[in-house]
Coordinates of N, CA and C in Angstrom, one line a residue:
M1 N 0.9 -1.2 0.0 CA 0.0 0.0 0.0 C 0.9 1.2 0.0
S2 N 0.5 2.2 -0.7 CA 1.3 3.5 -0.8 C 1.2 4.3 0.5
E3 N 2.2 5.2 0.6 CA 2.1 6.1 1.8 C 0.8 6.9 1.8
Q4 N 0.4 7.3 0.6 CA -0.8 8.1 0.5 C -2.0 7.2 1.1
G5 N -2.1 6.0 0.7 CA -3.2 5.1 1.2 C -3.1 4.9 2.7
N6 N -1.9 4.9 3.2 CA -1.7 4.6 4.7 C -2.3 5.8 5.5
R7 N -2.3 7.0 5.0 CA -2.8 8.1 5.7 C -4.3 8.2 5.8
R8 N -5.0 7.5 5.0 CA -6.5 7.7 5.0 C -7.1 7.0 6.2
R9 N -8.0 7.7 6.8 CA -8.7 7.2 8.0 C -10.2 7.2 7.7
A10 N -10.6 8.1 6.9 CA -12.1 8.2 6.6 C -12.4 7.6 5.3
G11 N -13.6 7.0 5.2 CA -14.1 6.4 3.9 C -14.3 7.5 2.9
R12 N -13.8 7.1 1.7 CA -13.9 8.1 0.5 C -15.3 7.8 -0.2
I13 N -15.8 8.9 -0.7 CA -17.1 8.8 -1.4 C -16.8 9.2 -2.9
P14 N -17.0 8.3 -3.8 CA -16.8 8.7 -5.2 C -17.8 9.9 -5.5
L15 N -17.3 10.9 -6.2 CA -18.1 12.1 -6.4 C -18.3 12.6 -7.8
K16 N -17.2 12.8 -8.5 CA -17.2 13.3 -9.9 C -18.0 14.6 -10.0
Q17 N -17.6 15.5 -9.2 CA -18.3 16.8 -9.1 C -17.4 18.0 -9.7
Q18 N -17.9 18.7 -10.6 CA -17.2 19.9 -11.1 C -17.1 21.0 -10.0
G19 N -15.9 21.6 -10.0 CA -15.7 22.7 -9.0 C -14.6 23.6 -9.5
Q20 N -14.2 24.5 -8.6 CA -13.2 25.4 -8.9 C -12.2 25.4 -7.7
W21 N -11.0 25.7 -8.0 CA -10.0 25.8 -6.9 C -9.1 27.1 -7.0
S22 N -8.6 27.5 -5.9 CA -7.6 28.6 -5.9 C -6.5 28.3 -4.9
A23 N -5.3 28.7 -5.3 CA -4.1 28.6 -4.4 C -3.3 29.9 -4.7
G24 N -3.4 30.8 -3.8 CA -2.8 32.1 -4.0 C -3.4 32.8 -5.3
K25 N -2.6 33.1 -6.3 CA -3.0 33.7 -7.5 C -3.5 32.7 -8.5
L26 N -3.1 31.4 -8.3 CA -3.5 30.4 -9.3 C -5.0 30.0 -9.1
R27 N -5.7 29.9 -10.2 CA -7.1 29.5 -10.2 C -7.4 28.6 -11.4
D28 N -8.3 27.6 -11.2 CA -8.6 26.7 -12.3 C -9.9 26.0 -11.9
R29 N -10.4 25.3 -12.9 CA -11.6 24.4 -12.7 C -11.0 23.0 -12.6
G30 N -11.8 22.2 -12.0 CA -11.4 20.8 -11.8 C -12.5 19.9 -11.5
L31 N -12.2 18.6 -11.4 CA -13.2 17.6 -11.1 C -12.8 16.9 -9.8
V32 N -13.7 17.0 -8.8 CA -13.5 16.3 -7.5 C -13.9 14.9 -7.7
L33 N -12.9 14.0 -7.7 CA -13.1 12.6 -8.0 C -13.7 11.8 -6.8
D34 N -13.2 12.1 -5.6 CA -13.7 11.6 -4.4 C -13.5 12.5 -3.2
I35 N -14.2 12.2 -2.1 CA -14.2 13.2 -1.0 C -14.5 12.4 0.3
S36 N -13.9 12.9 1.4 CA -14.2 12.3 2.7 C -14.3 13.4 3.7
Q37 N -14.5 13.1 5.0 CA -14.4 14.1 6.0 C -13.0 14.7 6.2
E38 N -12.0 14.1 5.6 CA -10.6 14.5 5.8 C -10.0 15.1 4.6
G39 N -10.5 14.9 3.4 CA -9.9 15.4 2.2 C -10.6 15.0 0.9
L40 N -9.9 15.3 -0.2 CA -10.5 15.0 -1.5 C -9.4 14.8 -2.5
S41 N -9.8 14.2 -3.6 CA -8.9 14.0 -4.7 C -9.4 14.9 -5.9
L42 N -8.5 15.6 -6.5 CA -8.9 16.6 -7.5 C -8.2 16.4 -8.8
S43 N -8.9 16.3 -9.9 CA -8.3 16.2 -11.2 C -8.4 17.6 -11.9
T44 N -7.3 18.1 -12.4 CA -7.3 19.4 -12.9 C -6.1 19.5 -13.9
S45 N -6.2 20.5 -14.8 CA -5.1 20.6 -15.8 C -3.8 21.1 -15.3
L46 N -3.9 21.8 -14.2 CA -2.7 22.4 -13.5 C -2.8 22.3 -12.0
P47 N -2.4 21.1 -11.4 CA -2.6 21.0 -10.0 C -1.7 21.9 -9.2
P48 N -2.1 22.4 -8.1 CA -1.3 23.3 -7.3 C -0.1 22.5 -6.7
G49 N 0.9 23.2 -6.3 CA 2.1 22.5 -5.8 C 1.9 21.9 -4.4
L50 N 2.8 21.0 -4.0 CA 2.8 20.4 -2.7 C 2.9 21.4 -1.6
T51 N 2.2 21.1 -0.5 CA 2.1 21.9 0.7 C 1.5 23.3 0.5
R52 N 0.9 23.5 -0.7 CA 0.2 24.8 -1.0 C -1.1 24.8 -0.3
P53 N -1.5 25.9 0.4 CA -2.8 26.0 0.9 C -3.7 26.2 -0.3
V54 N -4.9 25.6 -0.3 CA -5.8 25.6 -1.4 C -7.2 25.7 -0.9
K55 N -8.1 26.4 -1.8 CA -9.5 26.5 -1.5 C -10.2 25.8 -2.7
V56 N -11.1 24.9 -2.4 CA -11.9 24.2 -3.4 C -13.4 24.6 -3.2
F57 N -14.0 25.0 -4.3 CA -15.4 25.4 -4.2 C -16.2 24.4 -5.0
I58 N -17.1 23.7 -4.3 CA -18.0 22.7 -5.0 C -19.4 22.7 -4.4
P59 N -20.4 22.4 -5.2 CA -21.7 22.2 -4.6 C -21.9 20.9 -4.0
L60 N -22.4 20.8 -2.8 CA -22.7 19.6 -2.1 C -24.2 19.5 -1.7
P61 N -24.8 18.4 -1.8 CA -26.2 18.3 -1.4 C -26.4 18.6 0.1
E62 N -27.4 19.3 0.4 CA -27.8 19.6 1.8 C -28.9 18.8 2.3
K63 N -29.7 18.2 1.4 CA -30.8 17.4 1.8 C -31.0 16.2 0.9
P64 N -31.6 15.2 1.4 CA -31.8 13.9 0.6 C -32.5 14.2 -0.8
N65 N -33.2 15.3 -0.9 CA -33.9 15.6 -2.2 C -32.9 16.1 -3.2
G66 N -31.6 16.3 -2.9 CA -30.6 16.7 -3.8 C -30.4 18.2 -3.9
A67 N -31.1 19.0 -3.1 CA -30.8 20.4 -3.1 C -29.3 20.6 -2.7
A68 N -28.6 21.4 -3.5 CA -27.2 21.6 -3.3 C -26.9 23.1 -2.9
R69 N -25.8 23.2 -2.3 CA -25.3 24.6 -1.9 C -23.8 24.6 -2.1
L70 N -23.2 25.7 -2.5 CA -21.8 25.8 -2.8 C -21.1 25.9 -1.5
H71 N -20.0 25.1 -1.4 CA -19.2 25.0 -0.1 C -17.8 25.3 -0.5
M72 N -17.1 26.1 0.4 CA -15.7 26.3 0.2 C -14.9 25.4 1.2
L73 N -14.1 24.5 0.7 CA -13.3 23.6 1.5 C -11.8 24.1 1.4
T74 N -11.2 24.3 2.6 CA -9.9 24.7 2.7 C -9.0 23.6 3.1
G75 N -7.8 23.6 2.6 CA -6.8 22.5 3.0 C -5.5 22.7 2.4
V76 N -4.7 21.7 2.4 CA -3.3 21.7 1.9 C -3.1 20.5 1.0
V77 N -2.3 20.8 -0.1 CA -2.0 19.7 -1.1 C -1.0 18.8 -0.4
V78 N -1.3 17.5 -0.4 CA -0.4 16.5 0.3 C 0.2 15.5 -0.7
W79 N -0.3 15.4 -1.9 CA 0.3 14.6 -3.0 C -0.1 15.2 -4.3
R80 N 0.7 15.0 -5.3 CA 0.5 15.6 -6.6 C 1.0 14.7 -7.7
T81 N 0.3 14.6 -8.8 CA 0.8 14.0 -10.0 C 0.6 15.0 -11.1
R82 N 0.8 14.6 -12.4 CA 0.7 15.6 -13.5 C -0.7 16.2 -13.6
R83 N -1.7 15.5 -13.4 CA -3.1 16.0 -13.6 C -4.0 15.9 -12.3
R84 N -3.4 15.4 -11.2 CA -4.3 15.2 -10.0 C -3.5 15.7 -8.8
C85 N -4.3 15.9 -7.7 CA -3.7 16.2 -6.4 C -4.6 15.8 -5.3
G86 N -4.1 15.6 -4.2 CA -4.8 15.2 -3.0 C -4.8 16.4 -2.0
V87 N -5.9 16.7 -1.4 CA -6.0 17.8 -0.5 C -6.5 17.3 0.8
V88 N -5.8 17.6 1.9 CA -6.2 17.3 3.3 C -6.8 18.6 3.8
F89 N -8.1 18.5 4.3 CA -8.7 19.6 4.9 C -8.1 20.2 6.1
S90 N -8.0 21.5 6.2 CA -7.4 22.1 7.4 C -8.5 22.5 8.4
D91 N -9.7 22.8 7.9 CA -10.8 23.2 8.7 C -12.1 23.0 7.9
L92 N -13.1 22.4 8.4 CA -14.4 22.3 7.8 C -15.4 23.0 8.6
A93 N -16.2 23.8 7.9 CA -17.3 24.5 8.5 C -18.3 23.4 9.0
R94 N -19.1 23.6 10.0 CA -20.1 22.7 10.4 C -21.1 22.3 9.3
K95 N -21.5 23.3 8.5 CA -22.5 23.0 7.5 C -21.8 22.1 6.4
T96 N -20.5 22.3 6.1 CA -19.8 21.4 5.2 C -19.7 20.0 5.7
S97 N -19.3 19.9 7.0 CA -19.2 18.6 7.6 C -20.5 17.8 7.6
R98 N -21.6 18.6 7.9 CA -22.9 18.0 7.8 C -23.3 17.5 6.4
A99 N -22.9 18.4 5.4 CA -23.2 18.0 4.0 C -22.4 16.8 3.6
L100 N -21.2 16.6 4.1 CA -20.4 15.5 3.7 C -21.0 14.2 4.4
R101 N -21.5 14.3 5.6 CA -22.1 13.2 6.3 C -23.4 12.8 5.5
Q102 N -24.1 13.8 5.0 CA -25.4 13.5 4.3 C -25.0 12.8 3.0
L103 N -23.9 13.3 2.3 CA -23.5 12.7 1.1 C -23.1 11.2 1.3
Q104 N -22.4 11.0 2.5 CA -22.0 9.6 2.8 C -23.2 8.7 3.0
A105 N -24.2 9.3 3.7 CA -25.5 8.5 3.9 C -26.2 8.1 2.6
M106 N -26.1 9.0 1.6 CA -26.7 8.8 0.3 C -25.9 7.9 -0.6
A107 N -24.6 7.7 -0.3 CA -23.7 7.0 -1.2 C -24.1 5.5 -1.2
P108 N -24.1 4.9 -2.4 CA -24.4 3.5 -2.5 C -23.4 2.6 -1.7
T109 N -23.9 1.6 -1.1 CA -23.0 0.7 -0.3 C -22.4 -0.4 -1.3
P110 N -21.1 -0.7 -1.1 CA -20.6 -1.8 -2.0 C -21.3 -3.1 -1.7
A111 N -21.4 -3.8 -2.8 CA -22.1 -5.2 -2.7 C -21.2 -6.2 -2.2

């Protein structure tokens, strides 16, 4: 198992959600591939550098009926490849944490 895999403690939720990110003056669009209470995996044309503080803006469902609200997730880039990066959250707002729990509850369970 990779070092990256060894650090994960929270279950990841496959997401495939379009969003935007910013790291200082850098800004781009990306696709959040998966997410957990601790972090996310982001696919983007120009991933931010390692240890860079980053803000990711994505809509997350607030209710089982699918109503979504834009959330800002702040964290630090902990791994990076040519087109992807991993972000560990530094602080989650209560509403965002609640939205992630709701998303987890709605996620299909593996067979």
